[in-house]
Amino acid sequence: AQRVTQPEKLLSVFKGAPVELKCNYSYSGSPELFWYVQYSRQRLQLLLRHISRESIKGFTADLNKGETSFHLKKPFAQEEDSAMYYCALFPPGAQKLVFGQGTRLTINP
Amino acid sequence: EAGVTQSPTHLIKTRGQQATLRCSPISGHTSVYWYQQALGLGLQFLLWYDEGEERNRGNFPPRFSGRQFPNYSSELNVNALELEDSALYLCASTGNLYLTRTEAFFGQGTRLTVV
């Protein structure tokens, strides 16, 4: 079964500190993986996807097939990064996005 | 460009009643997904419609149903409402080009409260 696990429901770091949101997935093939973000009072939106290999708002995520992980990282957290973050898996053929439980990130001043 | 729109924003129903939620996808998008976001449970996949057909269904009872209209808008119906159906229901749409197929654009959601 396809599954996404985000082990931390809550994560709190200080402004300027590095941040890492963990994501592990369960899928035997080659999935597409995404990070979605939901800022306060805004709709859920795509942050980045692994196939793009891009950095968005200073965030990067590397797909590690050996560890089946897709952790989201940022070297220096900003207060505006406070939000709910969801890791999502799109298994080709399943035609649905499978989301993790989400991690609420709080950046303290 | 208008985003995904959902109506109503809030809906209060009594246990046993029926609820109808509506979603209009981004212009040009043919796929509509429905998700339930219950407190503490993350996003649970409900239904996927594409080109007017139900293509996939999540692990929900049959009283959760829906349809997609020729203009690609969609309706989610929940019959015989139960208290635990109280949640935020999110609709998302995706395009029909390979490169954008898997990027989902979400609406603001409909907050359903069952009392």
GROMACS .gro file of C-alpha atoms in nm:
model
  224
    1ALA     CA    1   0.000   0.000   0.000
    2GLN     CA    2   0.112   0.353  -0.067
    3ARG     CA    3   0.173   0.548   0.248
    4VAL     CA    4   0.341   0.872   0.352
    5THR     CA    5   0.468   0.921   0.705
    6GLN     CA    6   0.557   1.252   0.861
    7PRO     CA    7   0.679   1.158   1.208
    8GLU     CA    8   0.660   1.506   1.358
    9LYS     CA    9   0.318   1.665   1.408
   10LEU     CA   10   0.476   1.975   1.554
   11LEU     CA   11   0.818   2.128   1.495
   12SER     CA   12   0.944   2.448   1.651
   13VAL     CA   13   1.275   2.618   1.568
   14PHE     CA   14   1.423   2.962   1.617
   15LYS     CA   15   1.457   3.215   1.336
   16GLY     CA   16   1.786   3.168   1.157
   17ALA     CA   17   1.824   2.806   1.263
   18PRO     CA   18   1.822   2.519   1.013
   19VAL     CA   19   1.500   2.330   0.972
   20GLU     CA   20   1.429   1.978   0.846
   21LEU     CA   21   1.083   1.832   0.805
   22LYS     CA   22   1.093   1.457   0.770
   23CYS     CA   23   0.897   1.253   0.521
   24ASN     CA   24   0.916   0.880   0.456
   25TYR     CA   25   0.712   0.698   0.197
   26SER     CA   26   0.611   0.346   0.122
   27TYR     CA   27   0.598   0.258  -0.247
   28SER     CA   28   0.784  -0.003  -0.444
   29GLY     CA   29   0.812   0.179  -0.772
   30SER     CA   30   0.932   0.525  -0.877
   31PRO     CA   31   0.687   0.775  -0.734
   32GLU     CA   32   0.651   1.144  -0.781
   33LEU     CA   33   0.689   1.329  -0.454
   34PHE     CA   34   0.578   1.673  -0.350
   35TRP     CA   35   0.573   1.912  -0.061
   36TYR     CA   36   0.260   2.119  -0.013
   37VAL     CA   37   0.230   2.411   0.227
   38GLN     CA   38  -0.067   2.579   0.392
   39TYR     CA   39  -0.004   2.923   0.542
   40SER     CA   40  -0.249   3.066   0.792
   41ARG     CA   41  -0.584   3.148   0.625
   42GLN     CA   42  -0.454   3.048   0.282
   43ARG     CA   43  -0.528   2.750   0.065
   44LEU     CA   44  -0.306   2.449   0.036
   45GLN     CA   45  -0.048   2.510  -0.237
   46LEU     CA   46   0.241   2.329  -0.399
   47LEU     CA   47   0.581   2.419  -0.256
   48LEU     CA   48   0.807   2.196  -0.461
   49ARG     CA   49   0.830   1.864  -0.642
   50HIS     CA   50   1.125   1.631  -0.661
   51ILE     CA   51   1.141   1.610  -1.039
   52SER     CA   52   1.204   1.983  -1.064
   53ARG     CA   53   1.510   1.971  -0.837
   54GLU     CA   54   1.448   2.336  -0.757
   55SER     CA   55   1.477   2.551  -0.448
   56ILE     CA   56   1.162   2.739  -0.354
   57LYS     CA   57   1.169   3.005  -0.081
   58GLY     CA   58   1.504   2.859   0.025
   59PHE     CA   59   1.360   2.510   0.071
   60THR     CA   60   1.505   2.201  -0.096
   61ALA     CA   61   1.412   1.837  -0.080
   62ASP     CA   62   1.614   1.540  -0.195
   63LEU     CA   63   1.465   1.207  -0.286
   64ASN     CA   64   1.654   0.921  -0.124
   65LYS     CA   65   1.524   0.602  -0.281
   66GLY     CA   66   1.740   0.383  -0.057
   67GLU     CA   67   1.588   0.528   0.258
   68THR     CA   68   1.254   0.603   0.087
   69SER     CA   69   1.270   0.955   0.224
   70PHE     CA   70   1.198   1.302   0.091
   71HIS     CA   71   1.294   1.536   0.371
   72LEU     CA   72   1.238   1.912   0.334
   73LYS     CA   73   1.526   2.135   0.441
   74LYS     CA   74   1.606   2.501   0.478
   75PRO     CA   75   1.937   2.626   0.614
   76PHE     CA   76   1.805   2.945   0.778
   77ALA     CA   77   1.443   2.953   0.888
   78GLN     CA   78   1.236   3.271   0.856
   79GLU     CA   79   0.928   3.366   1.058
   80GLU     CA   80   0.718   3.360   0.742
   81ASP     CA   81   0.796   2.990   0.706
   82SER     CA   82   0.554   2.913   0.989
   83ALA     CA   83   0.285   2.697   0.830
   84MET     CA   84   0.147   2.347   0.792
   85TYR     CA   85   0.357   2.131   0.561
   86TYR     CA   86   0.236   1.817   0.388
   87CYS     CA   87   0.446   1.563   0.206
   88ALA     CA   88   0.260   1.391  -0.079
   89LEU     CA   89   0.317   1.091  -0.301
   90PHE     CA   90   0.173   1.037  -0.649
   91PRO     CA   91   0.211   0.673  -0.746
   92PRO     CA   92   0.189   0.646  -1.126
   93GLY     CA   93  -0.127   0.460  -1.215
   94ALA     CA   94  -0.295   0.514  -0.880
   95GLN     CA   95  -0.420   0.854  -0.993
   96LYS     CA   96  -0.439   1.015  -0.654
   97LEU     CA   97  -0.218   1.215  -0.427
   98VAL     CA   98  -0.144   1.039  -0.100
   99PHE     CA   99  -0.072   1.285   0.176
  100GLY     CA  100   0.111   1.252   0.503
  101GLN     CA  101  -0.045   1.371   0.827
  102GLY     CA  102   0.131   1.704   0.806
  103THR     CA  103   0.382   1.888   1.023
  104ARG     CA  104   0.302   2.222   1.181
  105LEU     CA  105   0.619   2.429   1.167
  106THR     CA  106   0.654   2.724   1.402
  107ILE     CA  107   0.944   2.965   1.369
  108ASN     CA  108   1.013   3.150   1.690
  109PRO     CA  109   1.159   3.503   1.676
  110GLU     CA  110  -0.680   3.338  -1.367
  111ALA     CA  111  -0.948   3.221  -1.126
  112GLY     CA  112  -0.845   2.941  -0.894
  113VAL     CA  113  -1.046   2.645  -0.774
  114THR     CA  114  -1.365   2.768  -0.612
  115GLN     CA  115  -1.577   2.583  -0.360
  116SER     CA  116  -1.921   2.657  -0.221
  117PRO     CA  117  -2.052   2.700   0.032
  118THR     CA  118  -1.771   2.813   0.260
  119HIS     CA  119  -1.949   2.683   0.567
  120LEU     CA  120  -2.231   2.434   0.602
  121ILE     CA  121  -2.413   2.327   0.916
  122LYS     CA  122  -2.633   2.018   0.901
  123THR     CA  123  -2.814   1.796   1.143
  124ARG     CA  124  -2.723   1.431   1.186
  125GLY     CA  125  -2.909   1.219   0.931
  126GLN     CA  126  -2.945   1.498   0.677
  127GLN     CA  127  -2.774   1.521   0.340
  128ALA     CA  128  -2.503   1.769   0.243
  129THR     CA  129  -2.407   1.885  -0.106
  130LEU     CA  130  -2.072   2.052  -0.166
  131ARG     CA  131  -1.970   2.210  -0.495
  132CYS     CA  132  -1.641   2.267  -0.672
  133SER     CA  133  -1.542   2.455  -0.987
  134PRO     CA  134  -1.197   2.363  -1.120
  135ILE     CA  135  -0.948   2.592  -1.286
  136SER     CA  136  -1.048   2.663  -1.644
  137GLY     CA  137  -0.906   2.393  -1.868
  138HIS     CA  138  -0.862   2.138  -1.591
  139THR     CA  139  -1.053   1.816  -1.638
  140SER     CA  140  -0.970   1.629  -1.319
  141VAL     CA  141  -1.126   1.700  -0.981
  142TYR     CA  142  -1.022   1.542  -0.654
  143TRP     CA  143  -1.206   1.553  -0.321
  144TYR     CA  144  -1.030   1.524   0.013
  145GLN     CA  145  -1.152   1.520   0.369
  146GLN     CA  146  -0.940   1.704   0.625
  147ALA     CA  147  -1.064   1.601   0.966
  148LEU     CA  148  -0.901   1.736   1.278
  149GLY     CA  149  -0.579   1.551   1.348
  150LEU     CA  150  -0.617   1.313   1.054
  151GLY     CA  151  -0.450   1.497   0.769
  152LEU     CA  152  -0.592   1.481   0.418
  153GLN     CA  153  -0.784   1.167   0.334
  154PHE     CA  154  -0.854   1.094  -0.033
  155LEU     CA  155  -1.224   1.067  -0.110
  156LEU     CA  156  -1.290   1.067  -0.483
  157TRP     CA  157  -1.134   1.145  -0.820
  158TYR     CA  158  -1.333   1.246  -1.128
  159ASP     CA  159  -1.195   1.291  -1.475
  160GLU     CA  160  -1.383   1.362  -1.795
  161GLY     CA  161  -1.713   1.307  -1.619
  162GLU     CA  162  -1.627   0.963  -1.482
  163GLU     CA  163  -1.541   0.844  -1.132
  164ARG     CA  164  -1.184   0.714  -1.170
  165ASN     CA  165  -1.081   0.631  -0.817
  166ARG     CA  166  -1.234   0.616  -0.474
  167GLY     CA  167  -1.088   0.627  -0.127
  168ASN     CA  168  -1.179   0.415   0.172
  169PHE     CA  169  -1.509   0.585   0.253
  170PRO     CA  170  -1.861   0.439   0.281
  171PRO     CA  171  -2.101   0.456  -0.016
  172ARG     CA  172  -2.297   0.741   0.144
  173PHE     CA  173  -2.011   0.959   0.016
  174SER     CA  174  -2.075   1.007  -0.353
  175GLY     CA  175  -2.046   1.266  -0.620
  176ARG     CA  176  -2.047   1.348  -0.983
  177GLN     CA  177  -1.874   1.561  -1.242
  178PHE     CA  178  -2.068   1.772  -1.486
  179PRO     CA  179  -1.992   1.836  -1.856
  180ASN     CA  180  -1.828   2.168  -1.763
  181TYR     CA  181  -1.596   1.969  -1.529
  182SER     CA  182  -1.740   2.118  -1.210
  183SER     CA  183  -1.815   1.864  -0.943
  184GLU     CA  184  -2.048   1.790  -0.658
  185LEU     CA  185  -1.981   1.589  -0.345
  186ASN     CA  186  -2.285   1.445  -0.170
  187VAL     CA  187  -2.282   1.305   0.179
  188ASN     CA  188  -2.595   1.119   0.281
  189ALA     CA  189  -2.712   1.019   0.629
  190LEU     CA  190  -2.468   1.258   0.792
  191GLU     CA  191  -2.288   1.146   1.104
  192LEU     CA  192  -2.117   1.361   1.364
  193GLU     CA  193  -1.775   1.233   1.254
  194ASP     CA  194  -1.835   1.370   0.904
  195SER     CA  195  -1.760   1.713   1.046
  196ALA     CA  196  -1.446   1.824   0.864
  197LEU     CA  197  -1.300   2.055   0.605
  198TYR     CA  198  -1.366   1.919   0.257
  199LEU     CA  199  -1.111   2.021  -0.001
  200CYS     CA  200  -1.143   2.008  -0.375
  201ALA     CA  201  -0.843   2.010  -0.607
  202SER     CA  202  -0.808   2.015  -0.982
  203THR     CA  203  -0.528   1.911  -1.216
  204GLY     CA  204  -0.461   1.981  -1.580
  205ASN     CA  205  -0.449   1.745  -1.873
  206LEU     CA  206  -0.091   1.802  -1.980
  207TYR     CA  207   0.170   1.552  -1.861
  208LEU     CA  208   0.391   1.813  -1.701
  209THR     CA  209   0.112   1.963  -1.494
  210ARG     CA  210  -0.095   1.650  -1.450
  211THR     CA  211   0.015   1.579  -1.099
  212GLU     CA  212   0.027   1.931  -0.961
  213ALA     CA  213  -0.296   1.977  -0.773
  214PHE     CA  214  -0.448   2.320  -0.720
  215PHE     CA  215  -0.670   2.339  -0.414
  216GLY     CA  216  -0.978   2.535  -0.325
  217GLN     CA  217  -1.035   2.705   0.008
  218GLY     CA  218  -1.256   2.424   0.126
  219THR     CA  219  -1.603   2.382   0.268
  220ARG     CA  220  -1.626   2.351   0.644
  221LEU     CA  221  -1.902   2.099   0.718
  222THR     CA  222  -2.033   2.084   1.073
  223VAL     CA  223  -2.276   1.812   1.170
  224VAL     CA  224  -2.471   1.874   1.490
   0.00000   0.00000   0.00000
